[in-house]
Amino acid sequence: AQTVTQSQPEMSVQEAETVTLSCTYDTSESDYYLFWYKQPPSRQMILVIRQEAYKQQNATENRFSVNFQKAAKSFSLKISDSQLGDAAMYFCAYTHMNNNAGNMLTFGGGTRLMVKP
Amino acid sequence: DAGITQSPRHKVTETGTPVTLRCHQTENHRYMYWYRQDPGHGLRLIHYSYGVKDTDKGEVSDGYSVSRSKTEDFLLTLESATSSQTSVYFCAISDTTGRNTIYFGEGSWLTVV
């Protein structure tokens, strides 16, 4: 079974600074997708960024980027120029395609990010 | 935003009573999922559906049943609610075409007293 581990229950960053959230996963599959989701206090699940395992290039979405290390099974999220609105729970998630379950996701336990003004 | 509606959004019920949560989608996506979210566990899969009347169990399915009689509706039933089922429940939908994007509903807060 696949597992996703987020080893940092809480992180804090100063506004305008950069922070990196860690995620490791375990899988025997070679073709899969990885995601970072943001969950603000409203509990809405917001997709931040996604990475296809077959792509060597790290995904980037504006201030958010990932460091995908396939051999190490590591998938960290870097937030640059942190803003107060970035404060939230962040979840790393994994899915393996090509089965009856479609995009069934396995989630890590989450990292609470606090942004200090 | 994807067209996903969960109902009810908030519910308080007594131990031993049946509860049904509804997920309705307007995207015509094939796959639908029910997750629960508890502190320290992220989201965990309860049941999923890969078509009308096609469902299967997830990681934490004990005490739950599901039904999907139409593409757009996926129902989660707690036959006899227990306090351990107090949680936030999320519905999600996906389609394996295109970018394989997964969309989440806004969540249903269930409290079993």
PDB file of C-alpha atoms in Angstrom:
ATOM      1  CA  ALA A   1       0.000   0.000   0.000  1.00  0.00           C
ATOM      2  CA  GLN A   2       1.093   3.509  -0.701  1.00  0.00           C
ATOM      3  CA  THR A   3       1.931   5.791   2.205  1.00  0.00           C
ATOM      4  CA  VAL A   4       2.547   9.527   2.390  1.00  0.00           C
ATOM      5  CA  THR A   5       4.443  11.110   5.272  1.00  0.00           C
ATOM      6  CA  GLN A   6       4.669  14.748   6.251  1.00  0.00           C
ATOM      7  CA  SER A   7       7.184  14.983   9.055  1.00  0.00           C
ATOM      8  CA  GLN A   8       6.539  18.620   9.995  1.00  0.00           C
ATOM      9  CA  PRO A   9       3.252  19.037  11.903  1.00  0.00           C
ATOM     10  CA  GLU A  10       3.781  22.810  12.082  1.00  0.00           C
ATOM     11  CA  MET A  11       5.937  25.355  10.332  1.00  0.00           C
ATOM     12  CA  SER A  12       6.192  29.110  10.580  1.00  0.00           C
ATOM     13  CA  VAL A  13       7.610  31.689   8.214  1.00  0.00           C
ATOM     14  CA  GLN A  14       8.040  35.431   8.224  1.00  0.00           C
ATOM     15  CA  GLU A  15       6.002  37.326   5.691  1.00  0.00           C
ATOM     16  CA  ALA A  16       7.928  37.755   2.401  1.00  0.00           C
ATOM     17  CA  GLU A  17      10.335  34.949   3.282  1.00  0.00           C
ATOM     18  CA  THR A  18      10.597  31.475   1.761  1.00  0.00           C
ATOM     19  CA  VAL A  19       9.518  28.232   3.393  1.00  0.00           C
ATOM     20  CA  THR A  20       9.785  24.593   2.358  1.00  0.00           C
ATOM     21  CA  LEU A  21       7.343  21.885   3.403  1.00  0.00           C
ATOM     22  CA  SER A  22       8.525  18.291   3.268  1.00  0.00           C
ATOM     23  CA  CYS A  23       6.776  15.178   1.988  1.00  0.00           C
ATOM     24  CA  THR A  24       7.979  11.652   1.410  1.00  0.00           C
ATOM     25  CA  TYR A  25       6.029   8.779  -0.035  1.00  0.00           C
ATOM     26  CA  ASP A  26       6.345   5.088  -0.588  1.00  0.00           C
ATOM     27  CA  THR A  27       5.178   3.288  -3.698  1.00  0.00           C
ATOM     28  CA  SER A  28       6.210   0.458  -5.969  1.00  0.00           C
ATOM     29  CA  GLU A  29       4.579   2.090  -8.980  1.00  0.00           C
ATOM     30  CA  SER A  30       6.492   3.988 -11.652  1.00  0.00           C
ATOM     31  CA  ASP A  31       3.619   6.074 -13.038  1.00  0.00           C
ATOM     32  CA  TYR A  32       1.832   8.279 -10.541  1.00  0.00           C
ATOM     33  CA  TYR A  33       0.877  11.835  -9.637  1.00  0.00           C
ATOM     34  CA  LEU A  34       1.705  13.927  -6.612  1.00  0.00           C
ATOM     35  CA  PHE A  35      -0.214  16.918  -5.322  1.00  0.00           C
ATOM     36  CA  TRP A  36      -0.077  19.647  -2.729  1.00  0.00           C
ATOM     37  CA  TYR A  37      -3.413  20.837  -1.407  1.00  0.00           C
ATOM     38  CA  LYS A  38      -4.036  23.908   0.736  1.00  0.00           C
ATOM     39  CA  GLN A  39      -6.802  23.879   3.320  1.00  0.00           C
ATOM     40  CA  PRO A  40      -7.643  27.264   4.912  1.00  0.00           C
ATOM     41  CA  PRO A  41      -9.855  27.509   8.006  1.00  0.00           C
ATOM     42  CA  SER A  42     -12.929  27.261   5.767  1.00  0.00           C
ATOM     43  CA  ARG A  43     -11.834  23.623   5.165  1.00  0.00           C
ATOM     44  CA  GLN A  44     -12.041  24.015   1.396  1.00  0.00           C
ATOM     45  CA  MET A  45      -9.499  21.802  -0.372  1.00  0.00           C
ATOM     46  CA  ILE A  46      -7.571  23.931  -2.862  1.00  0.00           C
ATOM     47  CA  LEU A  47      -5.166  22.383  -5.333  1.00  0.00           C
ATOM     48  CA  VAL A  48      -1.852  24.219  -5.152  1.00  0.00           C
ATOM     49  CA  ILE A  49       0.348  22.240  -7.513  1.00  0.00           C
ATOM     50  CA  ARG A  50       0.626  18.848  -9.178  1.00  0.00           C
ATOM     51  CA  GLN A  51       3.511  16.784 -10.490  1.00  0.00           C
ATOM     52  CA  GLU A  52       3.461  13.904 -12.930  1.00  0.00           C
ATOM     53  CA  ALA A  53       6.063  11.303 -11.991  1.00  0.00           C
ATOM     54  CA  TYR A  54       7.146  10.802 -15.612  1.00  0.00           C
ATOM     55  CA  LYS A  55       8.136  14.459 -15.900  1.00  0.00           C
ATOM     56  CA  GLN A  56      11.650  15.290 -14.769  1.00  0.00           C
ATOM     57  CA  GLN A  57      10.978  19.014 -14.667  1.00  0.00           C
ATOM     58  CA  ASN A  58       9.750  20.320 -11.351  1.00  0.00           C
ATOM     59  CA  ALA A  59       6.291  21.896 -11.423  1.00  0.00           C
ATOM     60  CA  THR A  60       5.895  25.613 -10.747  1.00  0.00           C
ATOM     61  CA  GLU A  61       2.797  27.713 -10.155  1.00  0.00           C
ATOM     62  CA  ASN A  62       3.599  31.367  -9.501  1.00  0.00           C
ATOM     63  CA  ARG A  63       5.131  31.527  -5.989  1.00  0.00           C
ATOM     64  CA  PHE A  64       4.790  27.788  -5.458  1.00  0.00           C
ATOM     65  CA  SER A  65       7.294  25.252  -6.716  1.00  0.00           C
ATOM     66  CA  VAL A  66       8.210  21.679  -5.927  1.00  0.00           C
ATOM     67  CA  ASN A  67      11.411  19.731  -5.603  1.00  0.00           C
ATOM     68  CA  PHE A  68      10.542  16.273  -6.916  1.00  0.00           C
ATOM     69  CA  GLN A  69      13.180  13.638  -6.249  1.00  0.00           C
ATOM     70  CA  LYS A  70      11.774  10.422  -7.707  1.00  0.00           C
ATOM     71  CA  ALA A  71      14.587   8.111  -6.630  1.00  0.00           C
ATOM     72  CA  ALA A  72      14.418   9.432  -3.076  1.00  0.00           C
ATOM     73  CA  LYS A  73      10.590   9.463  -3.163  1.00  0.00           C
ATOM     74  CA  SER A  74      10.579  13.012  -1.927  1.00  0.00           C
ATOM     75  CA  PHE A  75       8.213  15.818  -2.930  1.00  0.00           C
ATOM     76  CA  SER A  76       8.740  19.113  -1.133  1.00  0.00           C
ATOM     77  CA  LEU A  77       6.807  22.340  -1.610  1.00  0.00           C
ATOM     78  CA  LYS A  78       8.563  25.693  -1.665  1.00  0.00           C
ATOM     79  CA  ILE A  79       6.563  28.853  -1.070  1.00  0.00           C
ATOM     80  CA  SER A  80       8.390  32.032  -2.038  1.00  0.00           C
ATOM     81  CA  ASP A  81       7.527  35.559  -0.898  1.00  0.00           C
ATOM     82  CA  SER A  82       5.146  34.169   1.729  1.00  0.00           C
ATOM     83  CA  GLN A  83       1.927  36.075   2.236  1.00  0.00           C
ATOM     84  CA  LEU A  84      -0.494  36.168   5.153  1.00  0.00           C
ATOM     85  CA  GLY A  85      -3.039  34.400   2.972  1.00  0.00           C
ATOM     86  CA  ASP A  86      -0.721  31.405   2.672  1.00  0.00           C
ATOM     87  CA  ALA A  87      -1.423  30.472   6.289  1.00  0.00           C
ATOM     88  CA  ALA A  88      -3.276  27.157   6.169  1.00  0.00           C
ATOM     89  CA  MET A  89      -2.955  23.401   6.463  1.00  0.00           C
ATOM     90  CA  TYR A  90      -1.031  21.888   3.583  1.00  0.00           C
ATOM     91  CA  PHE A  91      -1.518  18.288   2.515  1.00  0.00           C
ATOM     92  CA  CYS A  92       0.696  16.219   0.280  1.00  0.00           C
ATOM     93  CA  ALA A  93      -1.173  13.562  -1.687  1.00  0.00           C
ATOM     94  CA  TYR A  94      -0.413  10.702  -4.055  1.00  0.00           C
ATOM     95  CA  THR A  95      -2.406   8.860  -6.677  1.00  0.00           C
ATOM     96  CA  HIS A  96      -1.602   5.978  -8.947  1.00  0.00           C
ATOM     97  CA  MET A  97      -3.497   5.880 -12.172  1.00  0.00           C
ATOM     98  CA  ASN A  98      -4.819   3.044 -14.359  1.00  0.00           C
ATOM     99  CA  ASN A  99      -7.061   1.186 -11.986  1.00  0.00           C
ATOM    100  CA  ASN A 100     -10.756   0.999 -11.201  1.00  0.00           C
ATOM    101  CA  ALA A 101     -10.329   3.615  -8.504  1.00  0.00           C
ATOM    102  CA  GLY A 102      -9.348   6.321 -10.974  1.00  0.00           C
ATOM    103  CA  ASN A 103      -7.699   9.107  -8.988  1.00  0.00           C
ATOM    104  CA  MET A 104      -7.985   7.627  -5.506  1.00  0.00           C
ATOM    105  CA  LEU A 105      -5.796   9.816  -3.298  1.00  0.00           C
ATOM    106  CA  THR A 106      -3.591   8.902  -0.352  1.00  0.00           C
ATOM    107  CA  PHE A 107      -2.889  11.874   1.909  1.00  0.00           C
ATOM    108  CA  GLY A 108      -0.188  12.779   4.366  1.00  0.00           C
ATOM    109  CA  GLY A 109      -1.123  13.980   7.833  1.00  0.00           C
ATOM    110  CA  GLY A 110      -0.688  17.636   6.964  1.00  0.00           C
ATOM    111  CA  THR A 111       1.548  20.568   7.913  1.00  0.00           C
ATOM    112  CA  ARG A 112       0.091  23.660   9.525  1.00  0.00           C
ATOM    113  CA  LEU A 113       1.799  26.746   8.118  1.00  0.00           C
ATOM    114  CA  MET A 114       1.749  29.969  10.101  1.00  0.00           C
ATOM    115  CA  VAL A 115       2.821  33.243   8.514  1.00  0.00           C
ATOM    116  CA  LYS A 116       4.121  35.963  10.808  1.00  0.00           C
ATOM    117  CA  PRO A 117       3.617  39.601   9.801  1.00  0.00           C
TER     118      PRO A 117
ATOM    119  CA  ASP B   1     -15.122  25.749  -9.736  1.00  0.00           C
ATOM    120  CA  ALA B   2     -16.346  22.218 -10.246  1.00  0.00           C
ATOM    121  CA  GLY B   3     -20.045  21.634  -9.700  1.00  0.00           C
ATOM    122  CA  ILE B   4     -20.048  19.589  -6.504  1.00  0.00           C
ATOM    123  CA  THR B   5     -22.667  20.041  -3.822  1.00  0.00           C
ATOM    124  CA  GLN B   6     -22.690  18.262  -0.491  1.00  0.00           C
ATOM    125  CA  SER B   7     -25.719  18.083   1.752  1.00  0.00           C
ATOM    126  CA  PRO B   8     -26.267  18.593   4.546  1.00  0.00           C
ATOM    127  CA  ARG B   9     -23.324  20.854   5.286  1.00  0.00           C
ATOM    128  CA  HIS B  10     -23.764  20.547   9.032  1.00  0.00           C
ATOM    129  CA  LYS B  11     -25.593  17.922  11.042  1.00  0.00           C
ATOM    130  CA  VAL B  12     -25.832  16.888  14.667  1.00  0.00           C
ATOM    131  CA  THR B  13     -27.293  13.463  15.294  1.00  0.00           C
ATOM    132  CA  GLU B  14     -27.657  11.009  18.151  1.00  0.00           C
ATOM    133  CA  THR B  15     -25.771   7.777  18.577  1.00  0.00           C
ATOM    134  CA  GLY B  16     -27.551   4.876  16.936  1.00  0.00           C
ATOM    135  CA  THR B  17     -29.488   6.881  14.372  1.00  0.00           C
ATOM    136  CA  PRO B  18     -29.026   6.469  10.612  1.00  0.00           C
ATOM    137  CA  VAL B  19     -27.486   9.333   8.670  1.00  0.00           C
ATOM    138  CA  THR B  20     -27.168   9.876   4.927  1.00  0.00           C
ATOM    139  CA  LEU B  21     -24.875  12.401   3.312  1.00  0.00           C
ATOM    140  CA  ARG B  22     -25.400  13.316  -0.311  1.00  0.00           C
ATOM    141  CA  CYS B  23     -22.898  14.334  -2.948  1.00  0.00           C
ATOM    142  CA  HIS B  24     -24.235  15.784  -6.174  1.00  0.00           C
ATOM    143  CA  GLN B  25     -22.112  16.637  -9.219  1.00  0.00           C
ATOM    144  CA  THR B  26     -22.925  18.432 -12.447  1.00  0.00           C
ATOM    145  CA  GLU B  27     -19.672  17.510 -14.233  1.00  0.00           C
ATOM    146  CA  ASN B  28     -20.697  14.028 -15.441  1.00  0.00           C
ATOM    147  CA  HIS B  29     -17.449  12.630 -14.034  1.00  0.00           C
ATOM    148  CA  ARG B  30     -17.109   8.878 -13.767  1.00  0.00           C
ATOM    149  CA  TYR B  31     -15.382   8.626 -10.404  1.00  0.00           C
ATOM    150  CA  MET B  32     -16.730   9.780  -7.061  1.00  0.00           C
ATOM    151  CA  TYR B  33     -15.207   9.433  -3.611  1.00  0.00           C
ATOM    152  CA  TRP B  34     -16.058   9.892   0.038  1.00  0.00           C
ATOM    153  CA  TYR B  35     -13.287  10.872   2.444  1.00  0.00           C
ATOM    154  CA  ARG B  36     -13.296  11.669   6.117  1.00  0.00           C
ATOM    155  CA  GLN B  37     -10.928  14.116   7.777  1.00  0.00           C
ATOM    156  CA  ASP B  38      -9.779  13.732  11.353  1.00  0.00           C
ATOM    157  CA  PRO B  39      -6.991  15.556  13.219  1.00  0.00           C
ATOM    158  CA  GLY B  40      -3.570  14.118  12.444  1.00  0.00           C
ATOM    159  CA  HIS B  41      -4.805  11.840   9.665  1.00  0.00           C
ATOM    160  CA  GLY B  42      -5.315  14.081   6.696  1.00  0.00           C
ATOM    161  CA  LEU B  43      -8.133  12.731   4.539  1.00  0.00           C
ATOM    162  CA  ARG B  44      -8.840   9.013   4.434  1.00  0.00           C
ATOM    163  CA  LEU B  45     -10.872   7.230   1.796  1.00  0.00           C
ATOM    164  CA  ILE B  46     -14.117   5.634   2.946  1.00  0.00           C
ATOM    165  CA  HIS B  47     -15.681   4.375  -0.303  1.00  0.00           C
ATOM    166  CA  TYR B  48     -15.472   5.182  -3.958  1.00  0.00           C
ATOM    167  CA  SER B  49     -17.490   4.655  -7.109  1.00  0.00           C
ATOM    168  CA  TYR B  50     -16.269   4.033 -10.640  1.00  0.00           C
ATOM    169  CA  GLY B  51     -19.688   4.097 -12.284  1.00  0.00           C
ATOM    170  CA  VAL B  52     -23.407   3.746 -11.677  1.00  0.00           C
ATOM    171  CA  LYS B  53     -23.944   0.903  -9.194  1.00  0.00           C
ATOM    172  CA  ASP B  54     -20.172   0.240  -9.156  1.00  0.00           C
ATOM    173  CA  THR B  55     -18.649   0.916  -5.763  1.00  0.00           C
ATOM    174  CA  ASP B  56     -15.818  -0.378  -3.634  1.00  0.00           C
ATOM    175  CA  LYS B  57     -14.345   0.012  -0.160  1.00  0.00           C
ATOM    176  CA  GLY B  58     -11.590   2.356   0.846  1.00  0.00           C
ATOM    177  CA  GLU B  59      -9.244   2.457   3.804  1.00  0.00           C
ATOM    178  CA  VAL B  60     -11.842   3.182   6.526  1.00  0.00           C
ATOM    179  CA  SER B  61     -15.099   1.648   5.279  1.00  0.00           C
ATOM    180  CA  ASP B  62     -16.327  -0.086   8.439  1.00  0.00           C
ATOM    181  CA  GLY B  63     -19.666   1.329   9.559  1.00  0.00           C
ATOM    182  CA  TYR B  64     -20.377   2.998   6.214  1.00  0.00           C
ATOM    183  CA  SER B  65     -22.258   2.037   3.084  1.00  0.00           C
ATOM    184  CA  VAL B  66     -22.669   3.865  -0.226  1.00  0.00           C
ATOM    185  CA  SER B  67     -24.936   3.874  -3.220  1.00  0.00           C
ATOM    186  CA  ARG B  68     -24.806   5.390  -6.670  1.00  0.00           C
ATOM    187  CA  SER B  69     -27.998   4.991  -8.675  1.00  0.00           C
ATOM    188  CA  LYS B  70     -27.270   7.937 -10.976  1.00  0.00           C
ATOM    189  CA  THR B  71     -24.043   9.355 -12.377  1.00  0.00           C
ATOM    190  CA  GLU B  72     -24.567  12.623 -10.543  1.00  0.00           C
ATOM    191  CA  ASP B  73     -25.342  11.345  -7.044  1.00  0.00           C
ATOM    192  CA  PHE B  74     -23.213   9.434  -4.543  1.00  0.00           C
ATOM    193  CA  LEU B  75     -24.743   8.752  -1.134  1.00  0.00           C
ATOM    194  CA  LEU B  76     -22.864   7.894   2.043  1.00  0.00           C
ATOM    195  CA  THR B  77     -24.890   6.193   4.787  1.00  0.00           C
ATOM    196  CA  LEU B  78     -24.038   5.608   8.402  1.00  0.00           C
ATOM    197  CA  GLU B  79     -26.466   2.845   9.324  1.00  0.00           C
ATOM    198  CA  SER B  80     -26.109   3.423  13.068  1.00  0.00           C
ATOM    199  CA  ALA B  81     -24.007   6.458  13.857  1.00  0.00           C
ATOM    200  CA  THR B  82     -21.326   6.265  16.570  1.00  0.00           C
ATOM    201  CA  SER B  83     -19.310   8.998  18.248  1.00  0.00           C
ATOM    202  CA  SER B  84     -16.189   7.796  16.405  1.00  0.00           C
ATOM    203  CA  GLN B  85     -17.877   8.846  13.177  1.00  0.00           C
ATOM    204  CA  THR B  86     -17.891  12.488  14.246  1.00  0.00           C
ATOM    205  CA  SER B  87     -15.801  14.011  11.481  1.00  0.00           C
ATOM    206  CA  VAL B  88     -15.730  16.233   8.444  1.00  0.00           C
ATOM    207  CA  TYR B  89     -16.745  14.357   5.314  1.00  0.00           C
ATOM    208  CA  PHE B  90     -15.565  15.354   1.856  1.00  0.00           C
ATOM    209  CA  CYS B  91     -16.867  14.244  -1.482  1.00  0.00           C
ATOM    210  CA  ALA B  92     -14.542  14.332  -4.478  1.00  0.00           C
ATOM    211  CA  ILE B  93     -14.930  13.685  -8.182  1.00  0.00           C
ATOM    212  CA  SER B  94     -12.496  12.969 -10.966  1.00  0.00           C
ATOM    213  CA  ASP B  95     -12.208  11.958 -14.555  1.00  0.00           C
ATOM    214  CA  THR B  96      -9.194  10.145 -15.968  1.00  0.00           C
ATOM    215  CA  THR B  97      -9.268  12.082 -19.212  1.00  0.00           C
ATOM    216  CA  GLY B  98      -7.356  15.290 -19.717  1.00  0.00           C
ATOM    217  CA  ARG B  99      -5.391  16.471 -16.706  1.00  0.00           C
ATOM    218  CA  ASN B 100      -6.882  13.922 -14.303  1.00  0.00           C
ATOM    219  CA  THR B 101      -7.917  16.680 -11.977  1.00  0.00           C
ATOM    220  CA  ILE B 102      -9.622  15.897  -8.706  1.00  0.00           C
ATOM    221  CA  TYR B 103     -12.250  18.279  -7.356  1.00  0.00           C
ATOM    222  CA  PHE B 104     -13.501  18.426  -3.785  1.00  0.00           C
ATOM    223  CA  GLY B 105     -16.810  19.457  -2.315  1.00  0.00           C
ATOM    224  CA  GLU B 106     -16.943  21.919   0.568  1.00  0.00           C
ATOM    225  CA  GLY B 107     -17.312  19.289   3.269  1.00  0.00           C
ATOM    226  CA  SER B 108     -20.054  18.101   5.597  1.00  0.00           C
ATOM    227  CA  TRP B 109     -19.588  18.529   9.345  1.00  0.00           C
ATOM    228  CA  LEU B 110     -21.152  15.614  11.222  1.00  0.00           C
ATOM    229  CA  THR B 111     -21.355  15.484  15.000  1.00  0.00           C
ATOM    230  CA  VAL B 112     -22.636  12.343  16.705  1.00  0.00           C
ATOM    231  CA  VAL B 113     -23.653  12.933  20.321  1.00  0.00           C
TER     232      VAL B 113
END
